[in-house]
mmCIF file of C-alpha atoms and ligand atoms in Angstrom:
data_model
loop_
_atom_site.group_PDB
_atom_site.id
_atom_site.type_symbol
_atom_site.label_atom_id
_atom_site.label_comp_id
_atom_site.label_asym_id
_atom_site.label_seq_id
_atom_site.Cartn_x
_atom_site.Cartn_y
_atom_site.Cartn_z
ATOM 1 C CA MET A 8 -20.462 19.771 0.020
ATOM 2 C CA VAL A 9 -17.500 17.395 -0.135
ATOM 3 C CA GLU A 10 -16.409 15.463 2.917
ATOM 4 C CA THR A 11 -12.825 14.555 3.699
ATOM 5 C CA THR A 12 -11.754 11.708 5.938
ATOM 6 C CA ARG A 13 -8.620 12.788 7.738
ATOM 7 C CA ILE A 14 -6.151 11.686 10.381
ATOM 8 C CA VAL A 15 -5.390 14.348 12.962
ATOM 9 C CA LEU A 16 -2.821 14.583 15.739
ATOM 10 C CA ALA A 17 -4.717 13.492 18.870
ATOM 11 C CA SER A 18 -1.841 13.905 21.337
ATOM 12 C CA ARG A 19 1.922 14.427 21.338
ATOM 13 C CA PRO A 20 4.063 11.287 21.695
ATOM 14 C CA GLU A 21 6.474 10.763 24.577
ATOM 15 C CA GLY A 22 9.205 8.678 22.958
ATOM 16 C CA ALA A 23 7.974 6.486 20.102
ATOM 17 C CA PRO A 24 4.553 7.403 18.636
ATOM 18 C CA THR A 25 1.630 5.015 19.237
ATOM 19 C CA PRO A 26 -1.724 4.630 17.428
ATOM 20 C CA ALA A 27 -3.328 6.607 20.296
ATOM 21 C CA ASN A 28 -1.476 9.744 19.117
ATOM 22 C CA PHE A 29 -3.683 9.757 15.982
ATOM 23 C CA ARG A 30 -7.463 10.107 15.461
ATOM 24 C CA THR A 31 -9.553 9.619 12.324
ATOM 25 C CA GLU A 32 -12.444 12.015 11.701
ATOM 26 C CA THR A 33 -14.530 13.450 8.877
ATOM 27 C CA ALA A 34 -14.979 17.115 8.009
ATOM 28 C CA GLU A 35 -16.742 19.179 5.375
ATOM 29 C CA LEU A 36 -14.515 21.047 2.946
ATOM 30 C CA PRO A 37 -15.221 24.711 2.117
ATOM 31 C CA PRO A 38 -16.500 25.648 -1.369
ATOM 32 C CA LEU A 39 -13.850 26.345 -4.022
ATOM 33 C CA GLU A 40 -12.605 29.902 -4.406
ATOM 34 C CA GLU A 41 -10.958 31.387 -7.490
ATOM 35 C CA GLY A 42 -7.433 29.918 -7.926
ATOM 36 C CA GLN A 43 -8.245 26.767 -5.960
ATOM 37 C CA VAL A 44 -8.794 23.122 -6.884
ATOM 38 C CA LEU A 45 -10.605 20.237 -5.221
ATOM 39 C CA LEU A 46 -8.274 17.261 -4.845
ATOM 40 C CA ARG A 47 -8.822 13.558 -4.271
ATOM 41 C CA THR A 48 -5.716 12.020 -2.692
ATOM 42 C CA LEU A 49 -4.233 9.034 -4.505
ATOM 43 C CA TYR A 50 -0.987 8.592 -2.543
ATOM 44 C CA LEU A 51 0.254 9.965 0.776
ATOM 45 C CA SER A 52 3.969 10.116 1.547
ATOM 46 C CA LEU A 53 5.141 9.090 5.015
ATOM 47 C CA ASP A 54 8.486 10.591 6.015
ATOM 48 C CA PRO A 55 10.680 10.664 9.136
ATOM 49 C CA TYR A 56 10.331 14.486 9.480
ATOM 50 C CA MET A 57 6.703 13.961 10.539
ATOM 51 C CA ARG A 58 7.958 12.739 13.919
ATOM 52 C CA GLY A 59 9.406 16.230 14.479
ATOM 53 C CA ARG A 60 6.103 17.875 13.526
ATOM 54 C CA MET A 61 4.302 15.777 16.188
ATOM 55 C CA SER A 62 6.497 17.357 18.842
ATOM 56 C CA ALA A 63 6.099 20.858 20.271
ATOM 57 C CA ALA A 64 9.895 21.340 20.427
ATOM 58 C CA LYS A 65 11.201 24.314 18.433
ATOM 59 C CA SER A 66 12.525 23.299 15.017
ATOM 60 C CA TYR A 67 12.899 24.561 11.447
ATOM 61 C CA ALA A 68 9.161 24.146 10.837
ATOM 62 C CA LYS A 69 6.092 24.748 12.996
ATOM 63 C CA PRO A 70 4.633 21.721 14.824
ATOM 64 C CA VAL A 71 1.247 20.267 13.911
ATOM 65 C CA GLU A 72 -1.241 21.531 16.502
ATOM 66 C CA ILE A 73 -3.328 19.019 18.459
ATOM 67 C CA GLY A 74 -6.499 18.369 16.439
ATOM 68 C CA ASP A 75 -4.927 19.484 13.148
ATOM 69 C CA VAL A 76 -4.586 17.177 10.167
ATOM 70 C CA MET A 77 -1.154 15.522 9.981
ATOM 71 C CA VAL A 78 1.029 17.185 7.349
ATOM 72 C CA GLY A 79 2.410 15.318 4.357
ATOM 73 C CA GLY A 80 3.207 15.346 0.671
ATOM 74 C CA THR A 81 0.509 13.850 -1.569
ATOM 75 C CA VAL A 82 -0.214 12.863 -5.131
ATOM 76 C CA ALA A 83 -3.799 13.719 -5.996
ATOM 77 C CA GLU A 84 -6.291 13.916 -8.819
ATOM 78 C CA VAL A 85 -8.012 17.213 -9.611
ATOM 79 C CA VAL A 86 -11.740 16.636 -9.174
ATOM 80 C CA GLU A 87 -12.834 20.218 -9.837
ATOM 81 C CA SER A 88 -10.867 23.309 -10.779
ATOM 82 C CA ARG A 89 -11.237 27.058 -10.474
ATOM 83 C CA ALA A 90 -7.576 27.601 -11.413
ATOM 84 C CA ALA A 91 -6.486 28.508 -14.939
ATOM 85 C CA ASP A 92 -3.685 25.944 -15.356
ATOM 86 C CA PHE A 93 -5.449 22.924 -13.867
ATOM 87 C CA ALA A 94 -8.275 20.807 -15.261
ATOM 88 C CA LYS A 95 -10.396 17.958 -13.939
ATOM 89 C CA GLY A 96 -8.398 14.730 -14.250
ATOM 90 C CA ASP A 97 -4.955 16.306 -13.867
ATOM 91 C CA VAL A 98 -2.659 14.489 -11.450
ATOM 92 C CA VAL A 99 -0.646 16.766 -9.168
ATOM 93 C CA GLN A 100 1.880 16.664 -6.358
ATOM 94 C CA GLY A 101 0.849 18.770 -3.386
ATOM 95 C CA TYR A 102 0.751 18.885 0.401
ATOM 96 C CA SER A 103 -2.750 17.850 1.432
ATOM 97 C CA GLY A 104 -1.587 15.798 4.408
ATOM 98 C CA TRP A 105 -3.186 12.663 5.813
ATOM 99 C CA GLN A 106 -6.640 13.010 4.244
ATOM 100 C CA THR A 107 -8.760 11.762 1.362
ATOM 101 C CA HIS A 108 -9.783 15.141 -0.111
ATOM 102 C CA ASP A 109 -8.582 18.732 0.082
ATOM 103 C CA VAL A 110 -9.227 22.219 -1.251
ATOM 104 C CA ALA A 111 -5.820 23.599 -2.240
ATOM 105 C CA ALA A 112 -4.364 26.732 -3.813
ATOM 106 C CA ALA A 113 -3.108 25.902 -7.307
ATOM 107 C CA THR A 114 0.118 27.837 -6.648
ATOM 108 C CA HIS A 115 1.251 25.038 -4.300
ATOM 109 C CA LEU A 116 0.788 22.231 -6.830
ATOM 110 C CA ARG A 117 3.066 20.608 -9.405
ATOM 111 C CA LYS A 118 1.420 18.915 -12.371
ATOM 112 C CA LEU A 119 2.730 15.390 -13.013
ATOM 113 C CA ASP A 120 3.363 13.555 -16.242
ATOM 114 C CA THR A 121 1.404 10.309 -15.875
ATOM 115 C CA ASP A 122 3.013 8.528 -18.858
ATOM 116 C CA LYS A 123 6.644 7.810 -17.984
ATOM 117 C CA VAL A 124 6.941 6.596 -14.383
ATOM 118 C CA PRO A 125 4.411 5.649 -11.677
ATOM 119 C CA VAL A 126 3.023 8.866 -10.150
ATOM 120 C CA SER A 127 3.918 7.661 -6.638
ATOM 121 C CA THR A 128 7.594 8.353 -7.509
ATOM 122 C CA ALA A 129 6.800 12.074 -7.170
ATOM 123 C CA LEU A 130 6.875 11.406 -3.411
ATOM 124 C CA GLY A 131 10.131 9.439 -3.484
ATOM 125 C CA VAL A 132 12.929 9.162 -6.001
ATOM 126 C CA LEU A 133 11.506 12.002 -8.159
ATOM 127 C CA GLY A 134 10.303 14.064 -5.212
ATOM 128 C CA MET A 135 11.459 15.536 -1.919
ATOM 129 C CA PRO A 136 13.575 12.553 -0.715
ATOM 130 C CA GLY A 137 15.321 12.109 -4.078
ATOM 131 C CA PHE A 138 15.979 15.829 -4.182
ATOM 132 C CA THR A 139 17.371 15.716 -0.642
ATOM 133 C CA ALA A 140 19.929 13.147 -1.779
ATOM 134 C CA TYR A 141 20.772 15.028 -4.974
ATOM 135 C CA SER A 142 21.169 18.463 -3.396
ATOM 136 C CA GLY A 143 22.860 17.393 -0.161
ATOM 137 C CA LEU A 144 25.316 15.074 -1.863
ATOM 138 C CA LEU A 145 26.237 17.277 -4.824
ATOM 139 C CA LYS A 146 26.190 20.644 -3.046
ATOM 140 C CA ILE A 147 27.801 19.665 0.271
ATOM 141 C CA GLY A 148 29.258 16.171 -0.145
ATOM 142 C CA GLN A 149 30.800 16.883 -3.568
ATOM 143 C CA PRO A 150 32.024 13.319 -4.198
ATOM 144 C CA ARG A 151 34.889 12.930 -6.640
ATOM 145 C CA ALA A 152 35.850 9.924 -8.748
ATOM 146 C CA GLY A 153 37.660 7.312 -6.663
ATOM 147 C CA GLU A 154 36.475 8.674 -3.307
ATOM 148 C CA THR A 155 34.526 6.639 -0.756
ATOM 149 C CA VAL A 156 30.966 7.702 0.146
ATOM 150 C CA VAL A 157 29.160 6.138 3.111
ATOM 151 C CA VAL A 158 25.421 6.387 3.804
ATOM 152 C CA ALA A 159 23.026 4.631 6.200
ATOM 153 C CA ALA A 160 19.254 4.078 5.917
ATOM 154 C CA ALA A 161 20.563 3.125 2.490
ATOM 155 C CA THR A 162 17.523 1.259 1.124
ATOM 156 C CA GLY A 163 15.323 4.289 1.905
ATOM 157 C CA PRO A 164 14.544 6.963 -0.679
ATOM 158 C CA VAL A 165 17.283 9.342 0.482
ATOM 159 C CA GLY A 166 20.043 6.807 1.110
ATOM 160 C CA SER A 167 19.426 4.717 -2.011
ATOM 161 C CA ALA A 168 19.646 7.826 -4.201
ATOM 162 C CA VAL A 169 22.783 9.027 -2.384
ATOM 163 C CA GLY A 170 24.586 5.763 -3.093
ATOM 164 C CA GLN A 171 23.565 5.595 -6.734
ATOM 165 C CA ILE A 172 24.384 9.256 -7.457
ATOM 166 C CA ALA A 173 27.769 8.710 -5.782
ATOM 167 C CA LYS A 174 28.355 5.833 -8.219
ATOM 168 C CA ILE A 175 27.321 7.989 -11.186
ATOM 169 C CA LYS A 176 29.974 10.500 -10.056
ATOM 170 C CA GLY A 177 32.590 7.737 -10.021
ATOM 171 C CA ALA A 178 32.837 7.270 -6.257
ATOM 172 C CA ARG A 179 32.771 4.011 -4.310
ATOM 173 C CA ALA A 180 29.465 3.622 -2.436
ATOM 174 C CA VAL A 181 29.206 1.914 0.941
ATOM 175 C CA GLY A 182 25.632 1.362 2.089
ATOM 176 C CA ILE A 183 24.496 0.579 5.629
ATOM 177 C CA ALA A 184 21.079 -0.874 6.436
ATOM 178 C CA GLY A 185 19.287 -2.961 9.066
ATOM 179 C CA GLY A 186 18.902 -6.700 8.474
ATOM 180 C CA PRO A 187 19.846 -9.251 5.777
ATOM 181 C CA LYS A 188 16.979 -8.489 3.371
ATOM 182 C CA LYS A 189 17.937 -4.827 3.112
ATOM 183 C CA VAL A 190 21.647 -5.619 2.893
ATOM 184 C CA ALA A 191 20.986 -8.003 -0.028
ATOM 185 C CA ALA A 192 18.949 -5.305 -1.802
ATOM 186 C CA LEU A 193 21.799 -2.800 -1.432
ATOM 187 C CA ARG A 194 24.165 -5.178 -3.168
ATOM 188 C CA ASP A 195 21.898 -6.886 -5.707
ATOM 189 C CA GLU A 196 19.340 -4.222 -6.646
ATOM 190 C CA LEU A 197 20.821 -0.824 -5.825
ATOM 191 C CA GLY A 198 24.419 -1.399 -6.963
ATOM 192 C CA PHE A 199 26.312 -0.433 -3.786
ATOM 193 C CA ASP A 200 29.931 -1.605 -3.806
ATOM 194 C CA VAL A 201 29.716 -2.701 -0.186
ATOM 195 C CA ALA A 202 26.629 -3.422 1.938
ATOM 196 C CA LEU A 203 26.772 -3.648 5.722
ATOM 197 C CA ASP A 204 24.266 -4.459 8.481
ATOM 198 C CA HIS A 205 24.432 -1.939 11.329
ATOM 199 C CA ARG A 206 22.793 -4.482 13.624
ATOM 200 C CA ALA A 207 25.770 -6.883 13.343
ATOM 201 C CA PRO A 208 27.648 -7.049 16.659
ATOM 202 C CA ASP A 209 30.965 -6.418 14.864
ATOM 203 C CA PHE A 210 29.572 -3.668 12.599
ATOM 204 C CA ALA A 211 32.320 -1.144 13.476
ATOM 205 C CA GLU A 212 35.071 -3.630 12.541
ATOM 206 C CA GLN A 213 33.263 -4.590 9.322
ATOM 207 C CA LEU A 214 33.014 -0.926 8.363
ATOM 208 C CA LYS A 215 36.698 -0.346 9.053
ATOM 209 C CA ALA A 216 37.639 -3.304 6.855
ATOM 210 C CA ALA A 217 35.294 -2.076 4.082
ATOM 211 C CA VAL A 218 36.963 1.339 3.738
ATOM 212 C CA PRO A 219 40.732 0.685 3.400
ATOM 213 C CA ASP A 220 41.233 4.214 2.027
ATOM 214 C CA GLY A 221 39.076 5.880 4.682
ATOM 215 C CA ILE A 222 35.835 7.809 4.135
ATOM 216 C CA ASP A 223 35.668 11.017 2.083
ATOM 217 C CA VAL A 224 31.924 11.700 2.306
ATOM 218 C CA TYR A 225 29.630 10.556 5.101
ATOM 219 C CA PHE A 226 26.046 11.439 4.239
ATOM 220 C CA GLU A 227 24.559 11.578 7.736
ATOM 221 C CA ASN A 228 21.040 10.131 7.813
ATOM 222 C CA VAL A 229 20.936 8.410 11.176
ATOM 223 C CA ALA A 230 23.461 9.523 13.881
ATOM 224 C CA GLY A 231 23.756 7.154 16.890
ATOM 225 C CA PRO A 232 26.079 4.126 16.879
ATOM 226 C CA VAL A 233 26.482 4.205 13.067
ATOM 227 C CA ALA A 234 27.946 7.723 13.226
ATOM 228 C CA GLU A 235 30.186 6.695 16.109
ATOM 229 C CA ALA A 236 31.662 3.939 13.933
ATOM 230 C CA VAL A 237 32.074 6.273 10.952
ATOM 231 C CA TYR A 238 33.745 9.306 12.550
ATOM 232 C CA PRO A 239 37.150 7.730 13.375
ATOM 233 C CA LEU A 240 37.403 6.639 9.715
ATOM 234 C CA LEU A 241 36.888 10.060 8.110
ATOM 235 C CA ASN A 242 39.766 11.286 5.949
ATOM 236 C CA THR A 243 41.327 14.733 6.093
ATOM 237 C CA TYR A 244 38.998 17.174 4.294
ATOM 238 C CA ALA A 245 36.076 14.738 4.474
ATOM 239 C CA ARG A 246 32.626 16.265 3.984
ATOM 240 C CA VAL A 247 29.608 15.397 6.103
ATOM 241 C CA PRO A 248 26.230 16.620 4.818
ATOM 242 C CA VAL A 249 24.055 16.340 7.950
ATOM 243 C CA CYS A 250 20.686 15.356 6.550
ATOM 244 C CA GLY A 251 18.915 13.416 9.295
ATOM 245 C CA LEU A 252 19.397 11.954 12.767
ATOM 246 C CA ILE A 253 16.702 9.307 12.860
ATOM 247 C CA ALA A 254 18.327 7.291 15.676
ATOM 248 C CA ASN A 255 17.462 10.238 17.962
ATOM 249 C CA TYR A 256 13.940 11.115 16.781
ATOM 250 C CA ASN A 257 12.112 9.069 19.408
ATOM 251 C CA ALA A 258 14.582 9.886 22.209
ATOM 252 C CA ALA A 259 12.882 11.286 25.282
ATOM 253 C CA GLY A 260 16.098 12.663 26.842
ATOM 254 C CA GLN A 261 19.882 12.862 26.511
ATOM 255 C CA PRO A 262 21.733 9.596 25.754
ATOM 256 C CA GLU A 263 23.616 7.953 28.581
ATOM 257 C CA GLY A 264 27.396 7.571 28.527
ATOM 258 C CA PRO A 265 30.389 9.897 28.339
ATOM 259 C CA ASP A 266 30.182 13.308 26.640
ATOM 260 C CA GLN A 267 31.435 12.723 23.059
ATOM 261 C CA LEU A 268 31.530 16.398 22.105
ATOM 262 C CA PRO A 269 35.206 17.134 22.903
ATOM 263 C CA ALA A 270 36.367 14.157 20.806
ATOM 264 C CA PHE A 271 33.998 15.202 18.030
ATOM 265 C CA TYR A 272 35.346 18.772 17.907
ATOM 266 C CA SER A 273 38.906 17.490 18.058
ATOM 267 C CA ARG A 274 38.270 15.396 14.940
ATOM 268 C CA ILE A 275 36.742 18.351 13.111
ATOM 269 C CA LEU A 276 39.878 20.376 13.868
ATOM 270 C CA VAL A 277 42.654 17.901 13.210
ATOM 271 C CA LYS A 278 41.039 16.397 10.086
ATOM 272 C CA SER A 279 39.785 19.746 8.667
ATOM 273 C CA LEU A 280 36.308 18.248 8.333
ATOM 274 C CA THR A 281 33.401 20.083 6.744
ATOM 275 C CA ILE A 282 30.176 19.291 8.567
ATOM 276 C CA ARG A 283 27.164 21.128 7.209
ATOM 277 C CA GLY A 284 23.523 20.638 8.110
ATOM 278 C CA PHE A 285 20.841 21.314 5.530
ATOM 279 C CA ILE A 286 17.128 21.194 4.892
ATOM 280 C CA GLN A 287 16.461 20.301 1.261
ATOM 281 C CA SER A 288 14.059 23.244 0.783
ATOM 282 C CA GLU A 289 16.973 25.702 0.893
ATOM 283 C CA PHE A 290 18.227 24.328 -2.439
ATOM 284 C CA VAL A 291 14.883 24.037 -4.252
ATOM 285 C CA ASN A 292 15.011 27.289 -6.239
ATOM 286 C CA GLU A 293 18.581 26.702 -7.326
ATOM 287 C CA MET A 294 18.577 22.973 -8.052
ATOM 288 C CA PHE A 295 15.100 21.412 -8.428
ATOM 289 C CA PRO A 296 14.827 21.712 -12.249
ATOM 290 C CA ASP A 297 18.319 20.200 -12.660
ATOM 291 C CA PHE A 298 17.341 17.413 -10.271
ATOM 292 C CA LEU A 299 14.183 16.541 -12.207
ATOM 293 C CA ARG A 300 16.079 16.528 -15.498
ATOM 294 C CA ASP A 301 18.995 14.406 -14.213
ATOM 295 C CA MET A 302 16.968 11.986 -12.101
ATOM 296 C CA THR A 303 14.407 11.354 -14.851
ATOM 297 C CA GLU A 304 17.255 10.555 -17.236
ATOM 298 C CA TRP A 305 19.076 8.343 -14.720
ATOM 299 C CA ILE A 306 15.911 6.327 -14.042
ATOM 300 C CA ALA A 307 15.246 5.935 -17.787
ATOM 301 C CA ASP A 308 18.860 4.799 -18.336
ATOM 302 C CA GLY A 309 18.644 2.312 -15.472
ATOM 303 C CA LYS A 310 21.376 4.146 -13.527
ATOM 304 C CA VAL A 311 19.075 4.830 -10.590
ATOM 305 C CA ARG A 312 16.660 2.268 -9.211
ATOM 306 C CA TYR A 313 14.221 2.703 -6.352
ATOM 307 C CA LEU A 314 12.329 0.627 -3.819
ATOM 308 C CA GLU A 315 8.766 1.463 -2.767
ATOM 309 C CA ASP A 316 6.900 0.132 0.251
ATOM 310 C CA ILE A 317 3.207 0.742 -0.454
ATOM 311 C CA THR A 318 0.574 0.402 2.288
ATOM 312 C CA ASP A 319 -3.085 0.199 1.282
ATOM 313 C CA GLY A 320 -5.629 2.519 2.901
ATOM 314 C CA LEU A 321 -5.394 5.774 4.852
ATOM 315 C CA ASP A 322 -6.478 3.944 8.046
ATOM 316 C CA ASN A 323 -3.162 2.082 7.995
ATOM 317 C CA ALA A 324 -1.034 5.252 7.839
ATOM 318 C CA PRO A 325 -0.316 5.496 11.605
ATOM 319 C CA GLU A 326 0.957 1.919 11.762
ATOM 320 C CA ALA A 327 3.081 2.374 8.625
ATOM 321 C CA PHE A 328 4.543 5.583 10.052
ATOM 322 C CA ILE A 329 5.383 3.987 13.402
ATOM 323 C CA GLY A 330 7.048 1.132 11.462
ATOM 324 C CA LEU A 331 9.107 3.598 9.404
ATOM 325 C CA LEU A 332 10.723 4.999 12.544
ATOM 326 C CA GLU A 333 11.547 1.420 13.631
ATOM 327 C CA GLY A 334 13.098 0.460 10.281
ATOM 328 C CA LYS A 335 10.275 -1.931 9.339
ATOM 329 C CA ASN A 336 9.889 -0.296 5.920
ATOM 330 C CA PHE A 337 11.604 -1.658 2.829
ATOM 331 C CA GLY A 338 11.981 1.383 0.576
ATOM 332 C CA LYS A 339 10.018 4.608 0.272
ATOM 333 C CA VAL A 340 6.877 4.497 2.418
ATOM 334 C CA VAL A 341 3.776 5.508 0.493
ATOM 335 C CA VAL A 342 0.137 5.030 1.461
ATOM 336 C CA LYS A 343 -2.250 4.279 -1.369
ATOM 337 C CA VAL A 344 -5.323 6.291 -0.420
ATOM 338 C CA ALA A 345 -7.441 5.757 -3.571
ATOM 339 C CA ASP A 346 -7.211 4.189 -7.035
HETATM 340 P P1 NDP B 427 13.854 5.809 5.223
HETATM 341 O O1 NDP B 427 12.762 5.398 4.321
HETATM 342 O O2 NDP B 427 15.216 5.343 4.936
HETATM 343 O O3 NDP B 427 13.389 5.326 6.671
HETATM 344 C C1 NDP B 427 14.108 5.510 7.775
HETATM 345 C C2 NDP B 427 15.133 4.390 7.985
HETATM 346 O O4 NDP B 427 16.045 4.807 8.991
HETATM 347 C C3 NDP B 427 14.561 3.094 8.528
HETATM 348 O O5 NDP B 427 13.987 2.284 7.555
HETATM 349 C C4 NDP B 427 15.800 2.457 9.131
HETATM 350 O O6 NDP B 427 16.494 1.748 8.122
HETATM 351 C C5 NDP B 427 16.677 3.666 9.506
HETATM 352 N N1 NDP B 427 16.814 3.775 10.961
HETATM 353 C C6 NDP B 427 15.827 3.957 11.857
HETATM 354 N N2 NDP B 427 16.339 3.997 13.094
HETATM 355 C C7 NDP B 427 17.679 3.814 12.960
HETATM 356 C C8 NDP B 427 18.763 3.730 13.877
HETATM 357 N N3 NDP B 427 18.566 3.853 15.200
HETATM 358 N N4 NDP B 427 20.021 3.552 13.398
HETATM 359 C C9 NDP B 427 20.233 3.421 12.061
HETATM 360 N N5 NDP B 427 19.238 3.485 11.139
HETATM 361 C C10 NDP B 427 17.981 3.679 11.594
HETATM 362 O O7 NDP B 427 13.889 7.403 5.403
HETATM 363 P P2 NDP B 427 14.219 8.562 4.364
HETATM 364 O O8 NDP B 427 15.079 8.077 3.277
HETATM 365 O O9 NDP B 427 12.939 9.232 4.027
HETATM 366 O O10 NDP B 427 15.048 9.574 5.284
HETATM 367 C C11 NDP B 427 16.382 9.280 5.669
HETATM 368 C C12 NDP B 427 16.894 10.402 6.581
HETATM 369 O O11 NDP B 427 16.895 11.637 5.868
HETATM 370 C C13 NDP B 427 16.036 10.638 7.817
HETATM 371 O O12 NDP B 427 16.875 10.918 8.908
HETATM 372 C C14 NDP B 427 15.235 11.874 7.462
HETATM 373 O O13 NDP B 427 14.824 12.582 8.596
HETATM 374 C C15 NDP B 427 16.249 12.635 6.632
HETATM 375 N N6 NDP B 427 15.693 13.624 5.721
HETATM 376 C C16 NDP B 427 16.200 14.904 5.771
HETATM 377 C C17 NDP B 427 15.794 15.875 4.898
HETATM 378 C C18 NDP B 427 16.437 17.226 4.927
HETATM 379 O O14 NDP B 427 15.991 18.133 4.195
HETATM 380 N N7 NDP B 427 17.465 17.430 5.717
HETATM 381 C C19 NDP B 427 14.719 15.594 3.921
HETATM 382 C C20 NDP B 427 14.296 14.195 3.893
HETATM 383 C C21 NDP B 427 14.765 13.268 4.782
HETATM 384 P P3 NDP B 427 17.409 0.465 8.466
HETATM 385 O O15 NDP B 427 16.452 -0.623 8.822
HETATM 386 O O16 NDP B 427 18.142 0.236 7.204
HETATM 387 O O17 NDP B 427 18.300 0.840 9.609
#
């Protein structure tokens, strides 16, 4: 019998999650059946969508039930295999969640090449977040040479890839992030043309000055005050891929202040805006192979760089996740579960 140590949802958060919403426990895994593999988790991905799964509110995916292991993408080593295409020692990307070991169906796993890039990138720039940027920007944003693309949470795995892909397509990339360290990284490491701090008191004026030709693509990652500053600057026919709304994820109720919806609709009408929400999974069948090919090449050519924020030990996952929602992370949040 193999034991897994796992972190389960102990209770649903009201507002921001706290450590008390999580509980660590051990459990015995069932014996392997035909077509299954036993996995030892190496890396666990922490992502903003997990906040939605902690809530019982209806969404595009089912919530995690109280007492169930927290969901999450993982990179793992195959310890034992009863599946034809997988052997002991293979490294795979799967969805084992917040736990040290798992019995998984081989059909849900992607074998990783361990030679070229660190395997943790399968959870970031070469995984779901990188693909979110690639598909949302190219399918919905459709940046053209000379246009201006704006994205916030821009040092994170989605935003950093959005900005760099925009540059590859010949657009001007404006990145928004929280605090001087992140702003410096946007400029010096990730190649954004302009880097702005959304916490600056005069952020809206700085943004206006930074986009003299207006904004053609706003890749929406955050909503809130950043979006309020962006919307008046959108050009006619601007495209807005609505990817994430992290400023609202911990909100316990409606925001205070006047109803912005009439002004919002008026802008959509008079500027002929295209605003389109998406969940990256809808584009997987159509675009994932192209993404892997392009992104692997861009990383090898030095056209795309990435930041990783690695936390050691599964026990520290709740704290790292709470920090991610507060902007304490510097790059893609990954938990190193085992060597
Ligand atoms: P990040 O690693 O960038 O982490 C989230 C970042 O959001 C924080 O570091 C912080 O950065 C920023 N942030 C938090 N609160 C606020 C706020 N109130 N105002 C402005 N910025 C804030 O996350 P990801 O790159 O993984 O994800 C980015 C977005 O994409 C999220 O909204 C996520 O939900 C969404 N997403 C959507 C997918 C889809 O299929 N639609 C798939 C994957 C992600 P800073 O300190 O710079 O402000």
